[in-house]
PDB file of C-alpha atoms in Angstrom:
ATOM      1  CA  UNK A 289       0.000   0.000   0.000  1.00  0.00           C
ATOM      2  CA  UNK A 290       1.026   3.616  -0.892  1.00  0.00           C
ATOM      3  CA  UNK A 291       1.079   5.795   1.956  1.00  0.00           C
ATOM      4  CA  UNK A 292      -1.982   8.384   2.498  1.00  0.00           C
ATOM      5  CA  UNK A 293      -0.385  12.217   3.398  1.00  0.00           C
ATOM      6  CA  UNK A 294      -2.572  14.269   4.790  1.00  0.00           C
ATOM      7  CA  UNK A 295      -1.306  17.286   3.230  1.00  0.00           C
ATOM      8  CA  UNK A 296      -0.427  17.881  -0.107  1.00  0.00           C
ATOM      9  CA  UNK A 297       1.374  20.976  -1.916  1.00  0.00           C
ATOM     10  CA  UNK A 298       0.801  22.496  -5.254  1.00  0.00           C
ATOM     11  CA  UNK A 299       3.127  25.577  -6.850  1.00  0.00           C
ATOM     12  CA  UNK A 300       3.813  27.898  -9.533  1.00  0.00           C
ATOM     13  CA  UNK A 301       6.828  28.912 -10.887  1.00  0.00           C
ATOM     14  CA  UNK A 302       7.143  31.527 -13.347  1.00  0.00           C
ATOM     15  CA  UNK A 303      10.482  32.082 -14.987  1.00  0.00           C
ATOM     16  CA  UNK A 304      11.758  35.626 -15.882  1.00  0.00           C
ATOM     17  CA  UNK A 305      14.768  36.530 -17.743  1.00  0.00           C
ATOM     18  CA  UNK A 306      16.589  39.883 -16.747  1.00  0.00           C
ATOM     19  CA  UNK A 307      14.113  42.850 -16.828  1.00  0.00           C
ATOM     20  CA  UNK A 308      14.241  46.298 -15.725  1.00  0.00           C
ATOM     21  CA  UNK A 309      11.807  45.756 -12.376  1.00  0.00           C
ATOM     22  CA  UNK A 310      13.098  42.870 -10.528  1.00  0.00           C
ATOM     23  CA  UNK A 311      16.443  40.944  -9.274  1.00  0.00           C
ATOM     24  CA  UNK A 312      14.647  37.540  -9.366  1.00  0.00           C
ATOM     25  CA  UNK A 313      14.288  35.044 -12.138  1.00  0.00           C
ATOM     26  CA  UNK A 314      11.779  32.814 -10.519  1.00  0.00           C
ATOM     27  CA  UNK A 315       8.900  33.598  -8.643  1.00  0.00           C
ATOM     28  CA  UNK A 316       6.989  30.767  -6.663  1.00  0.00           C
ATOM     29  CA  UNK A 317       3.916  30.408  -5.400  1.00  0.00           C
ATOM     30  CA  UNK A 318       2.832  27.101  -3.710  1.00  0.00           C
ATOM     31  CA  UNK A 319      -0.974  26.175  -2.254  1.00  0.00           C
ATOM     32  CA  UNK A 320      -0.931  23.706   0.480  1.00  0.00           C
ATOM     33  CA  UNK A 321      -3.633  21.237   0.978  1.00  0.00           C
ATOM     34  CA  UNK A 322      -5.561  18.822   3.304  1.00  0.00           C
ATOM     35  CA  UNK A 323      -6.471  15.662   1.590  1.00  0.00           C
ATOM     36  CA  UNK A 324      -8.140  13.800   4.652  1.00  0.00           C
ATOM     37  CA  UNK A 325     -11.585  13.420   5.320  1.00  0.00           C
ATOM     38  CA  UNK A 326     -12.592  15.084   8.705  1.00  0.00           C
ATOM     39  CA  UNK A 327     -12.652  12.182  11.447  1.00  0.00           C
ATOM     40  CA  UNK A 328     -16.094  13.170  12.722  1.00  0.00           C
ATOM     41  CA  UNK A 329     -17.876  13.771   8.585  1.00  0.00           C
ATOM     42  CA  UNK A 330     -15.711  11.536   6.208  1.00  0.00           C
ATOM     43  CA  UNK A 331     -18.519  11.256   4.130  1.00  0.00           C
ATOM     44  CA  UNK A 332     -18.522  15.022   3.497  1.00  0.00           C
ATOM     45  CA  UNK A 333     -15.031  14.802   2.106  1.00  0.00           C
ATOM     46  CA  UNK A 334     -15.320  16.481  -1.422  1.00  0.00           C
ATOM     47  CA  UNK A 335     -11.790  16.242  -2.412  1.00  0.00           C
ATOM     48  CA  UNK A 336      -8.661  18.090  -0.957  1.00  0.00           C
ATOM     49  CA  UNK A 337      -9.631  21.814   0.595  1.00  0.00           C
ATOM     50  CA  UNK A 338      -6.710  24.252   0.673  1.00  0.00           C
ATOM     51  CA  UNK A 339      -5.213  25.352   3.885  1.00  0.00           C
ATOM     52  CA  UNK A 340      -2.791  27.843   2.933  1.00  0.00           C
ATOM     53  CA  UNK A 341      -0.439  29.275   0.521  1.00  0.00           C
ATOM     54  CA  UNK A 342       2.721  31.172   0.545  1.00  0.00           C
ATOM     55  CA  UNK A 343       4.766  33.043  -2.253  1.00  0.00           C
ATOM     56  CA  UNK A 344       7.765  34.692  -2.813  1.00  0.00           C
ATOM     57  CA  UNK A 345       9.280  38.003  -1.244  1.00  0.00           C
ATOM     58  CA  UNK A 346      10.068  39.691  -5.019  1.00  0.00           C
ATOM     59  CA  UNK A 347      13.376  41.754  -5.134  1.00  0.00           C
ATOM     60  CA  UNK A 348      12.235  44.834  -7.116  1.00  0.00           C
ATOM     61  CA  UNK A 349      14.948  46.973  -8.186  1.00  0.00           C
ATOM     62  CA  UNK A 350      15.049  50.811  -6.760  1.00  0.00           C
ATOM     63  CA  UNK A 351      11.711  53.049  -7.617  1.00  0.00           C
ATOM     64  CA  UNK A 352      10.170  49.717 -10.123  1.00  0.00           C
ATOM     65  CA  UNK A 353       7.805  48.394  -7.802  1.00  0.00           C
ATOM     66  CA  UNK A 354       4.270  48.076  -9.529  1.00  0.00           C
ATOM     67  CA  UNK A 355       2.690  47.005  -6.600  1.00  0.00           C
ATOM     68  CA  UNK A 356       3.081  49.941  -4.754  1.00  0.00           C
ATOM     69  CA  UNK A 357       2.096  53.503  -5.411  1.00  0.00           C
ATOM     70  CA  UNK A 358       3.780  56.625  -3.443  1.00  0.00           C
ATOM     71  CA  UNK A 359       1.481  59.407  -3.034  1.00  0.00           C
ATOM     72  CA  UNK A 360       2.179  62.635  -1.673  1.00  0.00           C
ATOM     73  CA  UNK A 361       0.225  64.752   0.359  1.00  0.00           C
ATOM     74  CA  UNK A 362       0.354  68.295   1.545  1.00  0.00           C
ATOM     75  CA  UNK A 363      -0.876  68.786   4.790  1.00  0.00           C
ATOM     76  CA  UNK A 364      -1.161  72.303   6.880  1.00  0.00           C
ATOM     77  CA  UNK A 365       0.185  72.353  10.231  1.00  0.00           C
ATOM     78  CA  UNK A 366      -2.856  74.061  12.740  1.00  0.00           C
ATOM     79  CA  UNK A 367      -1.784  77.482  14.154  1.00  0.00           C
ATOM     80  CA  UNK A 368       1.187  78.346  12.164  1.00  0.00           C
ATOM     81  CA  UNK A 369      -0.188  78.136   9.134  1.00  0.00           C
ATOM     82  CA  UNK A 370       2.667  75.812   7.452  1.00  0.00           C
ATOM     83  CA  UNK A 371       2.353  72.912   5.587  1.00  0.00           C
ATOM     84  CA  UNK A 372       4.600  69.831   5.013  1.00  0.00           C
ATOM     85  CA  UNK A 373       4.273  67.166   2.230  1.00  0.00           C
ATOM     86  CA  UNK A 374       3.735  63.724   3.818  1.00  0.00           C
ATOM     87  CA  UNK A 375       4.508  60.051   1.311  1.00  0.00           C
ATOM     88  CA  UNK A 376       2.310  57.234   1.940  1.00  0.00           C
ATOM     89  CA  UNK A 377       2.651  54.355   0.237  1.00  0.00           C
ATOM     90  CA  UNK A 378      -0.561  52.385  -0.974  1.00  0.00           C
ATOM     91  CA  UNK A 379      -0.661  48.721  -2.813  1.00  0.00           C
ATOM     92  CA  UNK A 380      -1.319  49.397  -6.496  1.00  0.00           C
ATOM     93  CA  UNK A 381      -3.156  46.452  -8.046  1.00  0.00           C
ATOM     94  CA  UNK A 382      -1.146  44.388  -9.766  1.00  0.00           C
ATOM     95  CA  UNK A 383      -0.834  40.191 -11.154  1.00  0.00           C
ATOM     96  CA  UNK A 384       2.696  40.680  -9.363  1.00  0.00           C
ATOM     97  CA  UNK A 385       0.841  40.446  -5.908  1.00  0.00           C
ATOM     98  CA  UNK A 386      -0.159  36.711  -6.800  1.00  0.00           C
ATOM     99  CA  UNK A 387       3.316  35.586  -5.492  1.00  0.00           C
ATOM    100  CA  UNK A 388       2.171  37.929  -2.057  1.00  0.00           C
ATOM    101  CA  UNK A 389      -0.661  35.913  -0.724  1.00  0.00           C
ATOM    102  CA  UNK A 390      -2.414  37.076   2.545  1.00  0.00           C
ATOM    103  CA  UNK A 391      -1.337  34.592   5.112  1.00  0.00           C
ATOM    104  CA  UNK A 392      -4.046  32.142   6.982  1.00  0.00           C
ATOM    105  CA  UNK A 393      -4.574  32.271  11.057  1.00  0.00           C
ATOM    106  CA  UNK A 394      -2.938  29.886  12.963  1.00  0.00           C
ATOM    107  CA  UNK A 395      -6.403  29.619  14.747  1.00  0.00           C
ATOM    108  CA  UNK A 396      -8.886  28.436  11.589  1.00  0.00           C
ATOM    109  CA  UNK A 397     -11.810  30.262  14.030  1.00  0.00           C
ATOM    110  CA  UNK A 398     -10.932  33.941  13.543  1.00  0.00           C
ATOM    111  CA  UNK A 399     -11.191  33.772   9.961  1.00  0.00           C
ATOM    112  CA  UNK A 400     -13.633  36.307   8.875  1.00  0.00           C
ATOM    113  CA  UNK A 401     -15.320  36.217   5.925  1.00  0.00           C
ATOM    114  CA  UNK A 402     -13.505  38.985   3.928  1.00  0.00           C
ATOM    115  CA  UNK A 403      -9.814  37.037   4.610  1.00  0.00           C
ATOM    116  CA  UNK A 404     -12.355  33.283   3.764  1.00  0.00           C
ATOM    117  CA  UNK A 405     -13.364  35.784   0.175  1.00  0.00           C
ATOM    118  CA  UNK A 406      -9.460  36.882  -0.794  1.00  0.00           C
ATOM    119  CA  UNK A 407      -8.063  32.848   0.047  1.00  0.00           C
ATOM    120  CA  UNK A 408     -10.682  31.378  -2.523  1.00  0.00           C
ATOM    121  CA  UNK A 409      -9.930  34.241  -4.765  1.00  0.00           C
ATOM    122  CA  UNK A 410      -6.299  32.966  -4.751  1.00  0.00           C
ATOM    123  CA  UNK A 411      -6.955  29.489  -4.658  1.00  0.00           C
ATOM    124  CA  UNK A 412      -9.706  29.864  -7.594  1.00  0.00           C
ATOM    125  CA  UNK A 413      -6.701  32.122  -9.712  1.00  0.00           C
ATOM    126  CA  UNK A 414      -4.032  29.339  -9.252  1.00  0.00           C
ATOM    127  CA  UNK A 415      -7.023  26.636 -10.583  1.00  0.00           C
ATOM    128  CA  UNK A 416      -7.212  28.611 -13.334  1.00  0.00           C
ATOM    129  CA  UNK A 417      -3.556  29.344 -13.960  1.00  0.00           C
ATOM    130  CA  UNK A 418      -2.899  25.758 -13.599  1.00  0.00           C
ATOM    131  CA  UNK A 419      -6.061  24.104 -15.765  1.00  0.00           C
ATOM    132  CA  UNK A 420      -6.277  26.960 -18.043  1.00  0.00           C
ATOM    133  CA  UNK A 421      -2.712  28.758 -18.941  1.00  0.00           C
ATOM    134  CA  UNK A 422      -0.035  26.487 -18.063  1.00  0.00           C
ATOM    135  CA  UNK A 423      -1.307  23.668 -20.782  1.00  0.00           C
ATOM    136  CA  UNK A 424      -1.682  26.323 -23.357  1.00  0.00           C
ATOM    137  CA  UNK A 425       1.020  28.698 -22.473  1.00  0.00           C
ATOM    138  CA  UNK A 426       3.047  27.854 -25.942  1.00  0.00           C
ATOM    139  CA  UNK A 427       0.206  29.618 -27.857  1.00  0.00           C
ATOM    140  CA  UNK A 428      -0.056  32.135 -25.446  1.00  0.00           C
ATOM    141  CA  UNK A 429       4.174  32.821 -26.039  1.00  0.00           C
ATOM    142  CA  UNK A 430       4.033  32.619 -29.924  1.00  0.00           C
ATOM    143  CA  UNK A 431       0.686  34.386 -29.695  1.00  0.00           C
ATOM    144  CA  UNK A 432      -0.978  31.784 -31.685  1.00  0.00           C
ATOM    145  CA  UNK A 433      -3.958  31.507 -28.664  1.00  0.00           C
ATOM    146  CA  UNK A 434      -5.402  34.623 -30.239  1.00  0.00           C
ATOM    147  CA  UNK A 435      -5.499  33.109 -33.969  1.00  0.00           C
ATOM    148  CA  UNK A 436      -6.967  29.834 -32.450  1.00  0.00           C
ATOM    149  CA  UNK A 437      -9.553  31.726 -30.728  1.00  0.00           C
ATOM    150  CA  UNK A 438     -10.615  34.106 -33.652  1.00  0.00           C
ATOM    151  CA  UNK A 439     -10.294  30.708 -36.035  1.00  0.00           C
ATOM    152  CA  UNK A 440     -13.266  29.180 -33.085  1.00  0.00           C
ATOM    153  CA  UNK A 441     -15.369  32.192 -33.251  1.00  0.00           C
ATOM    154  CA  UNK A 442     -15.362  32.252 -37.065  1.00  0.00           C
ATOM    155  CA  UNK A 443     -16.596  28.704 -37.508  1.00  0.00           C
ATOM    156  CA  UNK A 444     -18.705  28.886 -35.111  1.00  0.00           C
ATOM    157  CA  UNK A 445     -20.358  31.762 -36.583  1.00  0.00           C
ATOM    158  CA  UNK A 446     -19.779  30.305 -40.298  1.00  0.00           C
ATOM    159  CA  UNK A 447     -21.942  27.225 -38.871  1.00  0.00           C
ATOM    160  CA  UNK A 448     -24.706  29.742 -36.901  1.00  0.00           C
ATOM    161  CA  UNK A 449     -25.453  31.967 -40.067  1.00  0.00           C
ATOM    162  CA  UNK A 450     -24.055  29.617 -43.162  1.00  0.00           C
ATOM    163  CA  UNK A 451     -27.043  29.358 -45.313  1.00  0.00           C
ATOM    164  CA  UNK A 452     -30.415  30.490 -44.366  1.00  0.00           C
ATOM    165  CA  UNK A 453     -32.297  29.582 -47.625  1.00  0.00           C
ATOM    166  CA  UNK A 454     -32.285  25.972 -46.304  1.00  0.00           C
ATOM    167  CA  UNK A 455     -33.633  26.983 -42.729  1.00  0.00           C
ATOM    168  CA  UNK A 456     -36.423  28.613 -44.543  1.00  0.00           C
ATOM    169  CA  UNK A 457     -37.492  25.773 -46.968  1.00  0.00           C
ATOM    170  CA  UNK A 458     -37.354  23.731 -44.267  1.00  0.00           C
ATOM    171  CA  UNK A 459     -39.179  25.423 -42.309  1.00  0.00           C
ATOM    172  CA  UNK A 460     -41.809  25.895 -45.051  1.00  0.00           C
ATOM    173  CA  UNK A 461     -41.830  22.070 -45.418  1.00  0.00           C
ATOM    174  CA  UNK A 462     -43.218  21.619 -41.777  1.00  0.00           C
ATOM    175  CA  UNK A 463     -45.596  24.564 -41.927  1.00  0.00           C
ATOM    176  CA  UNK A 464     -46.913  22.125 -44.764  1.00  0.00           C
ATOM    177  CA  UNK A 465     -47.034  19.049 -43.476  1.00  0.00           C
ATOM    178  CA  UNK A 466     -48.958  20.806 -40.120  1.00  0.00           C
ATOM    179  CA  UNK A 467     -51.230  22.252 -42.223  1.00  0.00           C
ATOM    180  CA  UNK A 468     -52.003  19.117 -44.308  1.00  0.00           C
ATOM    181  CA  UNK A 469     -52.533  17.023 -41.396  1.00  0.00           C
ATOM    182  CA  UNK A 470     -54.961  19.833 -39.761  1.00  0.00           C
ATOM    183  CA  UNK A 471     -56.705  19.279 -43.183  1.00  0.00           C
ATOM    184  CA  UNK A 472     -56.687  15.475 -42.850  1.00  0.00           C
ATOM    185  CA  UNK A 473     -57.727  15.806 -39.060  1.00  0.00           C
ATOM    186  CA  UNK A 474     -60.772  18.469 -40.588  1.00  0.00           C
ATOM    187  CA  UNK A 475     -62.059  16.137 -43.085  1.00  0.00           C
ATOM    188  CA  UNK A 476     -62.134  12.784 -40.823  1.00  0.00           C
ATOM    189  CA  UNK A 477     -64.281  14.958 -38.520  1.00  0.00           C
ATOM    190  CA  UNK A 478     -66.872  15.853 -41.628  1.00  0.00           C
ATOM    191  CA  UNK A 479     -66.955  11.773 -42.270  1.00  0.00           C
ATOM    192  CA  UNK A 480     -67.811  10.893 -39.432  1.00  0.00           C
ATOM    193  CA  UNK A 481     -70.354  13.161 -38.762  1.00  0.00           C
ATOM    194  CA  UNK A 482     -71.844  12.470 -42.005  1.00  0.00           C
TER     195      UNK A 482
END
């Protein structure tokens, strides 16, 4: 027999070559994830539930980080009439905080539902990283995903509109048919009453 682990882990890497914005030239992500029914409910096991995730601290180089936005404010100082520029620095959105997930209580209790909301967000964007992007990531490099797409949407339209003329005849040919056997249906009501 194989052995069962309770906990499994899943990760990204995404490979970078040298750019102007960052030191790194991979940036991880991995999900970690239960994979054993709960002792007192193992009938309610639907598959492994994720736990937790951590990323990568990225190494952006001086004044390039895009997931952070310095603002400056002047402010007036009461009574003397002064003022003085204050920086704060907000998080710019950004697919660069991916690799930054928000971390999960030690104590599974004091989760509230906002942090429950941004940990399925992640989880559900690293399904659909994984399922979706990876397997097709050699279109989406040569840019051939777009072509492949636009080919889709043309057949599929070719097929939707192709030839109308033979929607209409046949269409014709049943408003016939329903009309002939109304006839039929008319007349084997006169015979009988006849």
């Amino acid at each position: 027999l194989a052995p069962f682990f309770s906990t499994i882990s899943s990760g990204i890497n995404a490979e970078y070559g040298a750019n102007d914005f960052f030191e790194d030239n991979v940036l991880t992500k991995t999900y970690h994830m239960k994979s054993e029914p709960d002792d007192f409910d193992p009938v309610a096991f639907d598959g492994p539930e994720i736990i937790g995730s951590t990323g990568c601290s990225i190494n952006w180089k001086k004044g390039k980080n895009v997931t952070q936005k310095i603002v400056k404010k002047k402010q007036r100082m009461k009574g003397k009439g002064q003022t003085r520029i204050i920086q704060k620095t907000i998080k710019e959105d950004s697919f660069f905080n991916f690799f930054s997930p928000p971390s999960m209580p030690e104590d599974e209790e004091s989760v509230d539902e906002e942090l429950e909301a941004l940990l399925t967000t992640d989880f559900e964007i690293g399904q659909y990283i994984r399922e979706r992007i990876i397997p097709k990531a050699i279109w989406y490099f040569t840019n051939e995903v777009t072509d492949i797409e636009s080919d889709l949407e043309d057949a599929e339209s070719d097929e939707d509109y192709s030839d109308t003329s033979d929607y209409d005849d046949e269409v014709e040919n049943n408003e016939n048919i329903v009309a002939n056997e109304t006839v039929t249906d008319v007349q084997k009501e006169e015979c009988k009453q006849q």
